[in-house]
């Protein structure tokens, strides 16, 4: 479970920050207002959420 959950949480957090910076919600970065990061951020966020889902599903399968 942990090999999926920990990277998933990190990727989801990074993806959320990149999305918000790309959208111009978070200010103070070279990434602010950039459509590149507004596109990459949600992709990384989704990958993180998928990894979290895999980690949770694996944990549920082991629990009797």
Coordinates of C-alpha atoms in Angstrom, one line a residue:
X1 CA 0.0 0.0 0.0
X2 CA 2.7 2.5 1.0
X3 CA 4.7 2.4 -2.2
X4 CA 1.5 3.7 -4.0
X5 CA 0.0 5.9 -1.4
X6 CA 3.0 8.1 -0.5
X7 CA 4.0 9.0 -4.1
X8 CA 0.3 9.4 -4.9
X9 CA -0.2 12.0 -2.2
X10 CA 3.0 13.8 -3.2
X11 CA 2.1 13.8 -6.9
X12 CA -1.5 15.0 -6.1
X13 CA -0.2 17.9 -4.0
X14 CA 2.3 18.9 -6.6
X15 CA -0.2 18.6 -9.4
X16 CA -2.7 20.8 -7.5
X17 CA -0.1 23.5 -6.8
X18 CA 1.0 23.4 -10.5
X19 CA -2.6 23.7 -11.6
X20 CA -3.3 26.6 -9.4
X21 CA -0.1 28.4 -10.4
X22 CA -0.8 27.8 -14.1
X23 CA -4.3 29.1 -13.7
X24 CA -3.0 32.2 -12.0
X25 CA -4.6 31.5 -8.6
X26 CA -1.2 31.2 -6.8
X27 CA 1.0 34.2 -7.5
X28 CA 4.7 34.7 -7.2
X29 CA 6.2 32.2 -9.5
X30 CA 7.5 32.0 -13.1
X31 CA 4.8 29.4 -13.6
X32 CA 2.0 31.8 -12.7
X33 CA -0.4 32.2 -15.6
X34 CA 1.4 29.7 -17.8
X35 CA -0.9 27.4 -19.8
X36 CA 1.9 24.8 -19.9
X37 CA 1.6 24.3 -16.1
X38 CA -2.2 24.7 -16.3
X39 CA -2.1 21.6 -18.5
X40 CA 0.7 19.6 -16.8
X41 CA -0.7 20.1 -13.3
X42 CA -4.1 18.3 -13.8
X43 CA -2.3 15.4 -15.5
X44 CA 0.1 15.0 -12.5
X45 CA -2.9 15.4 -10.1
X46 CA -4.8 12.6 -11.8
X47 CA -1.8 10.3 -11.8
X48 CA -1.5 11.0 -8.0
X49 CA -5.1 10.3 -7.4
X50 CA -4.9 7.0 -9.4
X51 CA -1.9 5.9 -7.3
X52 CA -3.8 6.7 -4.1
X53 CA -6.7 4.7 -5.4
X54 CA -4.5 1.7 -6.1
X55 CA -2.9 1.9 -2.7
X56 CA -6.3 2.0 -1.0
X57 CA -7.6 -0.9 -3.1
X58 CA -4.6 -3.0 -2.3
X59 CA -5.1 -2.4 1.4
X60 CA -8.8 -3.3 1.2
X61 CA -8.0 -6.6 -0.5
X62 CA -5.6 -7.6 2.3
X63 CA -8.0 -6.8 5.1
X64 CA -10.2 -9.8 5.9

